[in-house]
Amino acid sequence: MSLLPKALLVVAAFGLAACQNPDRYGAGGAGGAGGNGGMYGSGVGTTGLGDPNDPKSIAYFNQRVGDRVHFAVDQSTLSPESRTTLQGQAQWLQGNPQYAIIIEGHADEQGTREYNLALGARRASAAQDFLISQGVQPSRMRTVSYGKERPIAVCAEEACFAQNRRAVTVLSAGAGS
Amino acid sequence: MKMFKTMASAAVMAVALIGGYVAPGFAAPRIVLDNPVIEPMPFAIADFIPEGGASAEAAKNVTRVIAADLTGTGLFREIPSSAHIARVTSFDAPVSYPDWQAINAQVLITGAVSNAGGRLVVKFRVYDVFSGAELDGLQFAGTSQGWRRMAHKAADAVYSRITGESGYFDSRVVFVSETGPKDKRAKRLAVMDYDGANVQYLTDSASIVLAPRFSPTGDRILFTSYKSGFPRIYLMNVGDLSTRALQEAPGTMTFAPRFSPDGRTVVFSLERGGNTDIYSMDIAGGSMRQLTNAPSIETAPSFSPDGSKIVFESDRSGGQQIYVMSAAGGEATRISGGDGRYGTPVWSPRGDLIAFTKQNAGRFHIGVMRTDGSEERLLTASYLDEGPSWAPNGRVVMFMREGAGAGGQSALYSVDITGRNLKQVKTETAASDPAWSPLLP
């Protein structure tokens, strides 16, 4: 039994399908991060984003609830705005226990590779700790840092750097089903 | 596939001294690398003579690689063959010194290449033109696929004779080959000769790979891969490309590995619950030891060549700075002190310097400092310069430079530790994270 409409379910094992057709994940708009797992071989099943009008879909979470928070330069402190976003995430996640959660931490390119990996881990962890404090089960969550490996905006200006300094809550089917 | 195996069979199997007499009473041509200003030494290299079985083209190729190695250092200037007066027609014919003196060649290199059933022999002599003395003469033999290595070895011998220090031309560089735009970059491990020739790919681009490092003998490579979905350290055997993940504690991320000088230990970063510290692991047994224990970021560890100390970066003071501690961990001493952030420290193979990346006022620099942090010297400046790796002789560093914005590709560059001779290392794709091998055997 699937908790998602069958037509919307796209499961890629270990990025294999993604390698054959990586573009399919790019089409998810803001939810593109959801495809990262498959595209780069996370070993986690990748799930279709669903219809953003379906309040139980990943697309809804990504676009309506907001799947990401941003950080100041070289910081991992959550801003009041980020806390509000994460509160919304926590609430939604508790109502949708069927999803497993990976929190990706990212840094902008103004830093060295190793340091940025460690900084991304701090950011992912800060978001995870906050979600735990809001009642999300720790066993549903893992963190990963991409450092500066996965920028989403590529200009050499603060406007782009600011988008890249992020923690993204990425969902996949798996937990609790 | 079998990179170093092929190389071993292609490599130099015999080295024979042809002659090496220095005439007394003359100052031999000499480049002192520590001098603040170096005027490139003019040299002439006569096209090597094709002997039994070797084509003129093969002999010429060897000649050009030797010349490129020497001029590529910025320490030598080639006098083009169009300016030569004398023609060398036989390897053993007497040298007409006045003809070489007339074009102001301080050093003359002659040589010959022969090929008997796939076994290539390269022999060469180096002359001090003004004292009329033969400085060196050597012969290398190997398979014909190994011709570049024989040329590099010949150039290393010339470099060593003139500078009094060991060379770095017969070496390889492992790096990350990059394709695609910045926001969809694909990365593969690759290895090449130090000059960019003979590229071989070691992984496919299915997973992100980062920061490969050669073992002290060049037989293994440590690197970080996202193959499992999470950054983790892998060990590759260069001979057959067999690869295994190092042991890990569940729920952690591991990265930034480097070998100890004896090749038995790996020192690396381990992240747990958002905090990154430095650990070491016995590669054979898998036993792990925590070397730092702080709520700050500790990463990018690198051993001193005697194995007694580790240099690393930490933001425990509030920003990235460079520290030195015992290889067993414990108390660390901060050595960097200038403005800005300091990262990716690497101990020189000579033990005298630490190369690093510095970020200050919106620019990135590659720099060197003494191991106590004194005499900091910035060698480069750009939008993004990062991750120096030492040439085997500790005189040159290679690093990555990335351009700004969507079109900014990464590329490999090298620069002398004096700041001279900054140049790009040509690669067929964009490239990052270079790590130099030791001199090959």
Coordinates of C-alpha atoms in Angstrom, one line a residue:
Chain A
M1 CA 0.0 0.0 0.0
S2 CA 1.3 3.4 -0.9
L3 CA 0.6 6.5 0.9
L4 CA 1.2 8.5 -2.2
P5 CA -0.8 8.6 -5.4
K6 CA 0.8 6.0 -7.6
A7 CA 1.2 8.2 -10.6
L8 CA 3.3 10.6 -8.6
L9 CA 5.6 8.0 -7.1
V10 CA 9.0 7.9 -8.6
V11 CA 11.4 5.8 -6.8
A12 CA 15.0 5.8 -7.8
A13 CA 17.3 3.3 -6.2
F14 CA 20.8 4.7 -5.4
G15 CA 20.6 7.3 -8.1
L16 CA 20.6 4.7 -10.9
A17 CA 17.6 6.1 -12.6
A18 CA 18.7 9.6 -11.9
C19 CA 21.9 8.9 -13.8
Q20 CA 19.9 7.9 -16.8
N21 CA 17.7 10.8 -16.7
P22 CA 18.9 13.4 -14.3
D23 CA 16.7 16.2 -15.7
R24 CA 13.5 14.7 -14.3
Y25 CA 14.6 15.8 -10.8
G26 CA 15.5 19.3 -12.0
A27 CA 11.9 19.9 -12.9
G28 CA 10.8 20.1 -9.3
G29 CA 11.3 23.9 -8.9
A30 CA 12.0 24.8 -5.3
G31 CA 11.8 21.1 -4.5
G32 CA 14.8 20.3 -6.7
A33 CA 16.7 19.6 -3.6
G34 CA 14.4 16.6 -3.1
G35 CA 16.1 15.1 -6.1
N36 CA 19.6 15.5 -4.8
G37 CA 19.4 12.3 -3.0
G38 CA 18.8 10.3 -6.1
M39 CA 20.9 12.4 -8.4
Y40 CA 24.0 12.2 -6.3
G41 CA 23.5 8.7 -5.0
S42 CA 22.5 9.3 -1.4
G43 CA 21.4 5.7 -1.0
V44 CA 18.0 7.0 0.0
G45 CA 15.0 6.4 -2.1
T46 CA 13.9 9.5 -4.0
T47 CA 10.2 10.2 -3.9
G48 CA 8.0 12.1 -6.3
L49 CA 7.2 15.6 -5.2
G50 CA 3.5 15.3 -5.7
D51 CA 1.0 18.1 -6.2
P52 CA 1.7 21.3 -4.3
N53 CA -2.1 21.6 -3.7
D54 CA -2.0 18.3 -1.9
P55 CA -1.2 19.3 1.7
K56 CA 0.4 15.9 2.4
S57 CA 2.8 16.1 -0.6
I58 CA 6.5 16.9 -0.6
A59 CA 5.8 19.7 -3.1
Y60 CA 3.5 21.3 -0.6
F61 CA 6.1 21.0 2.2
N62 CA 8.8 22.4 -0.1
Q63 CA 6.8 25.3 -1.4
R64 CA 4.1 26.2 1.1
V65 CA 5.7 25.2 4.4
G66 CA 9.2 26.1 3.2
D67 CA 11.9 23.6 3.1
R68 CA 14.9 25.8 3.8
V69 CA 16.4 28.4 6.2
H70 CA 19.3 30.7 5.5
F71 CA 22.3 31.8 7.5
A72 CA 24.6 34.8 7.9
V73 CA 28.2 34.6 6.7
D74 CA 30.2 32.0 8.6
Q75 CA 27.4 31.5 11.1
S76 CA 25.1 28.7 12.0
T77 CA 22.8 30.6 14.3
L78 CA 19.1 30.4 13.5
S79 CA 17.4 33.8 12.9
P80 CA 13.9 34.5 14.2
E81 CA 12.6 34.1 10.7
S82 CA 14.4 30.7 10.4
R83 CA 12.9 29.6 13.7
T84 CA 9.4 30.4 12.4
T85 CA 10.0 28.4 9.2
L86 CA 11.4 25.5 11.2
Q87 CA 8.4 25.6 13.6
G88 CA 6.1 25.3 10.5
Q89 CA 8.3 22.4 9.3
A90 CA 8.1 20.6 12.7
Q91 CA 4.3 20.9 12.8
W92 CA 3.9 19.6 9.3
L93 CA 6.4 16.8 9.8
Q94 CA 4.6 15.6 12.9
G95 CA 1.4 15.4 10.9
N96 CA 3.1 13.5 8.2
P97 CA 5.1 10.8 9.8
Q98 CA 5.4 8.8 6.6
Y99 CA 8.4 10.8 5.5
A100 CA 12.1 10.3 6.4
I101 CA 14.1 13.5 6.7
I102 CA 17.6 14.4 5.6
I103 CA 18.7 17.9 6.5
E104 CA 21.4 19.2 4.1
G105 CA 23.7 21.9 5.3
H106 CA 25.3 24.1 2.7
A107 CA 27.9 27.0 2.6
D108 CA 28.6 29.6 0.0
E109 CA 31.9 29.5 -2.0
Q110 CA 33.7 32.1 0.1
G111 CA 35.4 29.5 2.3
T112 CA 37.8 26.6 1.9
R113 CA 36.4 23.2 1.1
E114 CA 37.0 21.4 4.4
Y115 CA 35.9 24.3 6.5
N116 CA 32.8 24.6 4.5
L117 CA 32.0 21.0 5.0
A118 CA 32.3 21.4 8.7
L119 CA 30.3 24.7 8.6
G120 CA 27.5 23.0 6.6
A121 CA 27.3 20.3 9.2
R122 CA 26.9 22.9 11.9
R123 CA 24.0 24.5 10.0
A124 CA 22.3 21.2 9.3
S125 CA 22.7 20.3 13.0
A126 CA 21.3 23.6 14.2
A127 CA 18.2 23.0 12.1
Q128 CA 17.9 19.4 13.3
D129 CA 18.3 20.4 16.9
F130 CA 15.6 22.9 16.6
L131 CA 13.2 20.4 14.9
I132 CA 13.9 18.0 17.7
S133 CA 13.1 20.7 20.3
Q134 CA 9.8 21.2 18.5
G135 CA 8.9 17.5 18.8
V136 CA 10.2 15.9 15.6
Q137 CA 11.4 12.3 16.3
P138 CA 15.2 12.3 16.1
S139 CA 15.1 8.8 14.6
R140 CA 13.5 10.2 11.5
M141 CA 16.3 12.6 10.8
R142 CA 19.8 12.5 9.5
T143 CA 22.1 15.4 8.5
V144 CA 24.5 15.7 5.7
S145 CA 26.8 18.6 4.7
Y146 CA 27.6 19.5 1.1
G147 CA 29.9 22.3 2.1
K148 CA 30.2 24.5 -1.1
E149 CA 29.6 21.5 -3.4
R150 CA 26.0 22.3 -4.3
P151 CA 25.4 26.0 -4.8
I152 CA 21.9 26.8 -6.2
A153 CA 22.9 30.4 -7.2
V154 CA 26.1 31.0 -9.0
C155 CA 26.7 34.7 -9.2
A156 CA 29.7 36.1 -7.3
E157 CA 27.5 38.5 -5.3
E158 CA 26.0 38.4 -1.8
A159 CA 22.5 37.9 -3.4
C160 CA 23.7 34.5 -4.5
F161 CA 25.9 33.7 -1.6
A162 CA 23.0 34.3 0.7
Q163 CA 20.9 31.7 -1.1
N164 CA 23.6 29.2 -0.9
R165 CA 24.1 29.5 2.9
R166 CA 21.3 27.2 3.7
A167 CA 19.9 24.2 5.5
V168 CA 17.4 22.3 3.4
T169 CA 15.0 19.8 4.9
V170 CA 14.7 17.0 2.3
L171 CA 11.9 14.4 2.5
S172 CA 11.6 11.0 1.2
A173 CA 9.1 8.2 1.7
G174 CA 10.4 5.7 4.1
A175 CA 9.8 6.4 7.8
G176 CA 6.7 5.0 9.5
S177 CA 5.2 3.3 6.4
Chain B
M1 CA 43.4 0.9 -15.7
K2 CA 46.5 -0.4 -14.1
M3 CA 48.2 2.9 -13.8
F4 CA 51.2 2.4 -11.7
K5 CA 51.7 -1.1 -12.9
T6 CA 51.9 0.1 -16.4
M7 CA 54.1 2.8 -15.3
A8 CA 56.4 0.5 -13.5
S9 CA 56.9 -1.6 -16.5
A10 CA 57.2 1.5 -18.7
A11 CA 59.5 3.0 -16.2
V12 CA 63.1 3.4 -16.0
M13 CA 64.7 0.1 -15.5
A14 CA 68.3 0.9 -15.7
V15 CA 70.3 4.0 -14.9
A16 CA 73.9 4.1 -16.0
L17 CA 76.4 6.8 -15.6
I18 CA 78.0 7.9 -18.8
G19 CA 80.4 10.4 -17.4
G20 CA 80.5 13.2 -14.9
Y21 CA 83.7 15.1 -14.8
V22 CA 83.8 18.7 -13.6
A23 CA 86.9 20.6 -14.7
P24 CA 88.7 22.1 -11.8
G25 CA 89.1 25.8 -11.6
F26 CA 85.9 26.8 -13.3
A27 CA 82.7 27.9 -11.5
A28 CA 80.1 25.4 -12.7
P29 CA 76.8 26.8 -13.9
R30 CA 74.7 27.2 -10.8
I31 CA 71.2 28.5 -9.9
V32 CA 70.7 29.3 -6.2
L33 CA 67.0 28.8 -5.6
D34 CA 67.0 31.0 -2.5
N35 CA 68.3 34.0 -4.3
P36 CA 65.7 36.8 -4.4
V37 CA 66.2 37.5 -8.1
I38 CA 67.0 34.8 -10.6
E39 CA 68.0 35.5 -14.1
P40 CA 66.9 32.5 -16.2
M41 CA 70.0 30.5 -17.2
P42 CA 70.4 30.2 -21.0
F43 CA 70.8 26.7 -22.2
A44 CA 70.8 24.9 -25.5
I45 CA 69.4 21.4 -26.2
A46 CA 70.4 19.8 -29.4
D47 CA 67.7 17.5 -30.9
F48 CA 68.4 14.1 -29.6
I49 CA 70.0 11.7 -32.1
P50 CA 67.8 8.9 -33.2
E51 CA 69.8 5.7 -33.0
G52 CA 68.9 2.1 -33.6
G53 CA 65.2 1.6 -34.0
A54 CA 64.1 5.0 -32.8
S55 CA 62.5 7.6 -35.1
A56 CA 63.6 11.1 -35.4
E57 CA 60.2 12.1 -34.1
A58 CA 60.5 10.0 -31.0
A59 CA 63.9 11.5 -30.3
K60 CA 62.6 15.0 -30.9
N61 CA 59.6 14.3 -28.5
V62 CA 62.0 13.4 -25.7
T63 CA 64.0 16.5 -26.4
R64 CA 61.0 18.8 -26.3
V65 CA 59.7 17.3 -23.0
I66 CA 63.1 17.9 -21.4
A67 CA 63.2 21.5 -22.7
A68 CA 59.7 22.1 -21.5
D69 CA 60.4 20.8 -18.0
L70 CA 63.4 23.1 -17.7
T71 CA 61.9 26.3 -19.2
G72 CA 58.7 25.6 -17.2
T73 CA 60.5 26.2 -14.0
G74 CA 61.2 29.8 -15.0
L75 CA 64.8 29.2 -14.0
F76 CA 66.1 28.3 -17.5
R77 CA 65.7 30.0 -20.9
E78 CA 66.1 27.9 -24.0
I79 CA 68.1 29.2 -26.9
P80 CA 66.1 28.1 -29.9
S81 CA 67.6 25.6 -32.3
S82 CA 67.3 28.2 -35.1
A83 CA 70.1 30.1 -33.3
H84 CA 72.4 27.1 -32.9
I85 CA 75.6 27.3 -34.9
A86 CA 76.9 23.8 -34.3
R87 CA 75.0 20.8 -35.3
V88 CA 75.2 17.7 -33.2
T89 CA 75.2 14.7 -35.5
S90 CA 76.6 12.0 -33.2
F91 CA 76.1 11.5 -29.4
D92 CA 79.8 10.7 -29.0
A93 CA 81.3 13.4 -31.3
P94 CA 83.4 16.0 -29.5
V95 CA 81.5 19.2 -28.5
S96 CA 82.4 22.3 -30.4
Y97 CA 82.4 24.6 -27.3
P98 CA 83.2 27.9 -29.1
D99 CA 80.0 27.5 -31.2
W100 CA 77.9 27.2 -28.1
Q101 CA 79.8 30.0 -26.3
A102 CA 79.1 32.2 -29.3
I103 CA 75.4 32.0 -28.7
N104 CA 75.9 32.4 -24.9
A105 CA 74.5 29.0 -23.9
Q106 CA 75.8 28.3 -20.4
V107 CA 74.6 24.8 -20.5
L108 CA 74.4 22.4 -23.4
I109 CA 72.3 19.2 -23.4
T110 CA 72.8 16.5 -26.0
G111 CA 71.3 13.0 -26.2
A112 CA 70.3 10.0 -28.1
V113 CA 67.3 7.7 -28.2
S114 CA 67.3 4.1 -29.4
N115 CA 64.6 1.5 -29.4
A116 CA 65.3 -2.2 -29.5
G117 CA 62.1 -4.2 -29.7
G118 CA 60.1 -1.8 -27.6
R119 CA 62.9 -1.2 -25.1
L120 CA 63.7 2.4 -25.2
V121 CA 67.0 3.8 -24.2
V122 CA 67.5 7.5 -23.6
K123 CA 71.0 8.8 -22.9
F124 CA 72.1 12.3 -22.5
R125 CA 75.0 14.5 -21.5
V126 CA 75.1 17.9 -19.8
Y127 CA 78.0 20.3 -20.6
D128 CA 79.2 23.4 -18.9
V129 CA 79.8 25.4 -22.1
F130 CA 82.2 28.0 -20.8
S131 CA 84.5 25.7 -18.8
G132 CA 84.3 23.1 -21.5
A133 CA 83.4 20.4 -19.1
E134 CA 80.9 17.6 -19.1
L135 CA 78.8 17.9 -15.9
D136 CA 76.7 14.8 -16.1
G137 CA 75.8 11.9 -18.3
L138 CA 73.1 9.3 -17.7
Q139 CA 71.2 6.6 -19.5
F140 CA 67.7 5.5 -18.8
A141 CA 66.0 2.4 -20.2
G142 CA 62.4 1.3 -20.2
T143 CA 59.4 0.5 -22.4
S144 CA 58.6 2.9 -25.2
Q145 CA 55.4 4.0 -23.5
G146 CA 57.6 5.3 -20.7
W147 CA 59.3 7.8 -22.9
R148 CA 57.9 10.8 -21.1
R149 CA 59.1 9.5 -17.8
M150 CA 62.6 9.0 -19.1
A151 CA 62.6 12.6 -20.4
H152 CA 61.3 13.9 -17.0
K153 CA 64.1 11.9 -15.3
A154 CA 66.7 13.4 -17.6
A155 CA 65.3 16.9 -16.9
D156 CA 65.3 16.1 -13.1
A157 CA 69.0 15.2 -13.4
V158 CA 69.8 18.5 -15.1
Y159 CA 67.8 20.5 -12.6
S160 CA 69.4 18.8 -9.8
R161 CA 72.9 19.3 -11.2
I162 CA 72.4 23.0 -11.7
T163 CA 70.4 23.8 -8.5
G164 CA 71.9 21.3 -6.1
E165 CA 68.4 20.2 -5.1
S166 CA 66.3 17.3 -6.2
G167 CA 63.9 17.8 -9.1
Y168 CA 60.1 17.2 -9.3
F169 CA 59.4 16.5 -13.0
D170 CA 59.0 12.7 -12.7
S171 CA 56.0 12.9 -10.6
R172 CA 52.2 12.7 -10.9
V173 CA 49.3 14.7 -9.6
V174 CA 46.0 13.3 -8.5
F175 CA 43.1 15.8 -8.8
V176 CA 39.4 16.3 -9.3
S177 CA 38.3 16.7 -12.8
E178 CA 35.2 18.9 -13.1
T179 CA 32.5 19.2 -15.8
G180 CA 29.2 21.0 -16.0
P181 CA 28.1 24.4 -14.7
K182 CA 28.8 25.4 -11.1
D183 CA 25.3 24.5 -9.9
K184 CA 25.4 21.1 -11.6
R185 CA 29.0 20.1 -11.3
A186 CA 30.1 16.5 -11.9
K187 CA 33.4 15.5 -10.3
R188 CA 35.7 12.6 -11.0
L189 CA 39.1 11.6 -9.6
A190 CA 41.9 11.7 -12.1
V191 CA 45.6 11.4 -12.2
M192 CA 48.1 13.0 -14.6
D193 CA 51.8 13.6 -15.0
Y194 CA 52.9 16.8 -13.2
D195 CA 52.8 18.7 -16.5
G196 CA 49.2 17.6 -17.4
A197 CA 50.1 14.7 -19.7
N198 CA 48.8 11.1 -19.5
V199 CA 45.5 11.8 -17.8
Q200 CA 43.7 8.8 -16.4
Y201 CA 40.3 8.8 -14.7
L202 CA 40.0 6.8 -11.5
T203 CA 36.3 7.1 -10.8
D204 CA 33.1 7.9 -12.6
S205 CA 31.1 11.0 -11.9
A206 CA 28.2 9.3 -10.1
S207 CA 29.2 10.7 -6.7
I208 CA 30.9 13.8 -5.6
V209 CA 34.6 13.2 -4.9
L210 CA 36.9 15.6 -3.0
A211 CA 40.5 16.3 -2.1
P212 CA 42.4 13.1 -3.0
R213 CA 45.8 12.6 -1.3
F214 CA 48.7 10.3 -2.4
S215 CA 50.4 8.0 0.1
P216 CA 54.1 8.8 0.8
T217 CA 55.1 6.2 -1.8
G218 CA 52.4 7.0 -4.3
D219 CA 50.9 3.5 -4.2
R220 CA 47.5 4.5 -2.6
I221 CA 45.1 7.4 -2.6
L222 CA 42.8 8.7 0.2
F223 CA 39.8 10.7 -0.8
T224 CA 36.4 11.7 0.3
S225 CA 33.3 10.5 -1.7
Y226 CA 29.5 10.9 -1.3
K227 CA 29.0 7.4 -2.7
S228 CA 27.0 6.4 0.3
G229 CA 25.1 9.7 0.3
F230 CA 27.3 11.1 3.1
P231 CA 30.9 12.2 2.9
R232 CA 33.1 9.4 3.8
I233 CA 36.8 8.5 3.4
Y234 CA 37.9 5.9 0.9
L235 CA 41.2 4.3 0.2
M236 CA 42.2 3.4 -3.4
N237 CA 45.0 1.1 -4.4
V238 CA 46.6 2.8 -7.4
G239 CA 47.8 -0.5 -8.9
D240 CA 44.4 -2.0 -9.5
L241 CA 42.0 0.8 -8.5
S242 CA 40.4 -1.4 -5.8
T243 CA 38.8 0.9 -3.3
R244 CA 37.4 0.4 0.2
A245 CA 35.7 2.7 2.7
L246 CA 37.6 3.2 5.9
Q247 CA 35.9 2.1 9.1
E248 CA 33.5 4.7 10.5
A249 CA 31.3 5.4 13.5
P250 CA 27.6 5.3 12.5
G251 CA 26.0 8.7 12.1
T252 CA 29.2 10.6 11.5
M253 CA 30.7 12.3 8.5
T254 CA 34.4 11.8 7.7
F255 CA 36.6 13.9 5.4
A256 CA 39.9 15.8 4.9
P257 CA 42.1 12.7 5.1
R258 CA 45.9 12.6 4.9
F259 CA 48.5 9.9 5.3
S260 CA 51.2 9.9 7.9
P261 CA 54.8 9.9 6.6
D262 CA 55.1 6.1 7.2
G263 CA 51.8 5.5 5.3
R264 CA 50.3 3.5 8.1
T265 CA 48.0 6.1 9.7
V266 CA 45.4 8.4 8.3
V267 CA 44.6 11.6 10.1
F268 CA 41.2 13.1 9.2
S269 CA 38.1 15.1 10.3
L270 CA 35.1 13.4 11.9
E271 CA 31.8 15.3 12.3
R272 CA 29.3 14.2 14.9
G273 CA 26.2 16.2 16.0
G274 CA 27.4 19.2 14.1
N275 CA 30.9 19.3 15.7
T276 CA 34.1 18.5 13.7
D277 CA 37.2 17.2 15.4
I278 CA 40.5 15.6 14.2
Y279 CA 41.0 11.8 14.6
S280 CA 43.7 9.4 13.5
M281 CA 43.2 5.8 12.4
D282 CA 45.5 2.9 12.0
I283 CA 44.8 2.0 8.3
A284 CA 45.4 -1.8 8.7
G285 CA 43.6 -2.3 12.0
G286 CA 41.0 0.4 11.9
S287 CA 41.5 1.5 15.5
M288 CA 40.6 5.2 15.9
R289 CA 41.9 7.9 18.2
Q290 CA 40.5 11.3 18.9
L291 CA 43.2 14.0 18.7
T292 CA 41.2 17.2 19.3
N293 CA 38.2 17.7 21.5
A294 CA 36.6 21.1 21.2
P295 CA 33.2 22.5 20.3
S296 CA 34.9 24.5 17.4
I297 CA 35.7 23.2 13.9
E298 CA 39.0 21.4 13.7
T299 CA 39.9 20.2 10.2
A300 CA 42.5 20.0 7.4
P301 CA 45.2 18.1 9.4
S302 CA 48.7 17.5 7.8
F303 CA 51.7 15.7 9.3
S304 CA 55.2 17.1 9.6
P305 CA 57.5 15.0 7.5
D306 CA 59.1 13.4 10.6
G307 CA 55.6 12.4 11.7
S308 CA 55.9 14.0 15.1
K309 CA 53.5 16.9 14.7
I310 CA 50.3 17.8 13.0
V311 CA 49.4 21.2 11.6
F312 CA 45.6 21.9 11.2
E313 CA 43.0 24.7 11.1
S314 CA 40.6 25.6 13.8
D315 CA 38.1 28.4 14.5
R316 CA 38.4 28.0 18.2
S317 CA 39.6 31.6 18.5
G318 CA 36.4 32.8 16.6
G319 CA 37.9 32.5 13.1
Q320 CA 39.9 30.1 11.0
Q321 CA 43.5 30.0 12.1
I322 CA 46.4 27.5 11.9
Y323 CA 47.6 25.5 14.8
V324 CA 50.4 22.9 15.5
M325 CA 50.0 20.0 17.9
S326 CA 51.8 16.8 18.7
A327 CA 50.8 13.8 16.4
A328 CA 49.3 12.3 19.6
G329 CA 47.0 15.2 20.0
G330 CA 46.7 17.4 23.1
E331 CA 47.7 21.0 23.5
A332 CA 48.0 23.1 20.3
T333 CA 49.9 26.2 19.5
R334 CA 48.4 28.8 17.2
I335 CA 51.0 29.9 14.5
S336 CA 49.0 32.1 12.2
G337 CA 48.5 35.7 13.3
G338 CA 47.7 38.1 10.5
D339 CA 44.4 39.6 9.4
G340 CA 41.9 37.3 7.8
R341 CA 41.2 33.6 7.8
Y342 CA 43.8 30.9 7.4
G343 CA 43.0 27.3 6.3
T344 CA 44.2 24.2 4.5
P345 CA 47.7 24.1 6.0
V346 CA 50.2 21.6 4.5
W347 CA 53.6 20.8 5.8
S348 CA 56.4 21.1 3.3
P349 CA 58.2 17.8 2.5
R350 CA 61.5 19.6 3.5
G351 CA 59.9 20.4 6.8
D352 CA 60.8 24.1 6.8
L353 CA 57.5 25.7 5.7
I354 CA 53.7 25.5 5.9
A355 CA 51.7 26.3 2.8
F356 CA 48.1 27.6 3.4
T357 CA 45.1 29.3 2.0
K358 CA 44.3 32.8 3.3
Q359 CA 41.1 34.8 3.0
N360 CA 41.3 38.4 3.6
A361 CA 39.3 41.5 2.4
G362 CA 37.3 39.5 -0.2
R363 CA 40.4 37.9 -1.8
F364 CA 42.0 34.4 -1.5
H365 CA 45.7 33.9 -1.3
I366 CA 48.1 31.0 -1.3
G367 CA 50.9 31.6 1.1
V368 CA 53.8 30.0 3.0
M369 CA 55.1 30.6 6.5
R370 CA 57.7 29.1 8.7
T371 CA 56.5 26.3 11.0
D372 CA 56.4 28.8 13.9
G373 CA 54.2 31.2 11.8
S374 CA 57.0 33.7 11.1
E375 CA 57.9 35.1 7.7
E376 CA 54.5 34.8 6.2
R377 CA 54.6 35.3 2.5
L378 CA 51.6 35.5 0.2
L379 CA 52.4 34.0 -3.2
T380 CA 49.1 34.6 -5.1
A381 CA 45.9 36.6 -5.0
S382 CA 42.6 36.0 -6.8
Y383 CA 38.9 35.7 -6.4
L384 CA 39.4 32.1 -5.2
D385 CA 42.8 30.4 -4.7
E386 CA 42.7 27.3 -2.5
G387 CA 44.3 24.1 -1.4
P388 CA 48.1 24.2 -2.0
S389 CA 50.0 20.9 -2.5
W390 CA 53.8 20.6 -2.4
A391 CA 56.0 19.5 -5.2
P392 CA 58.2 16.6 -4.0
N393 CA 61.2 18.9 -3.6
G394 CA 59.3 21.6 -1.5
R395 CA 60.1 24.4 -4.0
V396 CA 56.8 24.7 -5.8
V397 CA 53.1 24.4 -4.8
M398 CA 50.2 23.5 -7.0
F399 CA 46.7 24.8 -6.1
M400 CA 43.3 25.4 -7.6
R401 CA 42.0 28.8 -8.8
E402 CA 38.4 29.4 -9.6
G403 CA 36.9 32.2 -11.4
A404 CA 33.9 34.3 -10.1
G405 CA 30.4 33.8 -11.2
A406 CA 28.5 31.4 -13.4
G407 CA 31.3 31.2 -16.0
G408 CA 34.2 30.8 -13.5
Q409 CA 35.8 27.4 -14.0
S410 CA 38.3 26.0 -11.7
A411 CA 41.8 25.3 -13.0
L412 CA 45.1 24.1 -11.6
Y413 CA 48.0 26.5 -11.1
S414 CA 51.5 26.3 -9.8
V415 CA 53.8 28.8 -8.3
D416 CA 57.3 28.8 -6.8
I417 CA 57.6 29.4 -3.0
T418 CA 59.3 32.7 -3.9
G419 CA 56.1 33.8 -5.7
R420 CA 57.8 33.5 -9.1
N421 CA 56.6 31.6 -12.1
L422 CA 52.8 31.5 -11.5
K423 CA 51.3 29.5 -14.3
Q424 CA 48.3 27.3 -15.2
V425 CA 48.8 23.6 -15.5
K426 CA 46.9 22.6 -18.6
T427 CA 44.1 20.1 -18.1
E428 CA 41.5 18.9 -20.5
T429 CA 38.6 19.6 -18.2
A430 CA 38.2 22.1 -15.3
A431 CA 40.1 20.8 -12.3
S432 CA 40.4 21.3 -8.6
D433 CA 42.0 19.8 -5.5
P434 CA 45.5 18.8 -6.8
A435 CA 47.8 16.6 -4.7
W436 CA 51.3 16.0 -5.8
S437 CA 52.9 12.5 -5.6
P438 CA 56.4 11.9 -4.4
L439 CA 59.1 11.6 -7.0
L440 CA 58.5 8.3 -8.8
P441 CA 61.0 5.5 -8.2

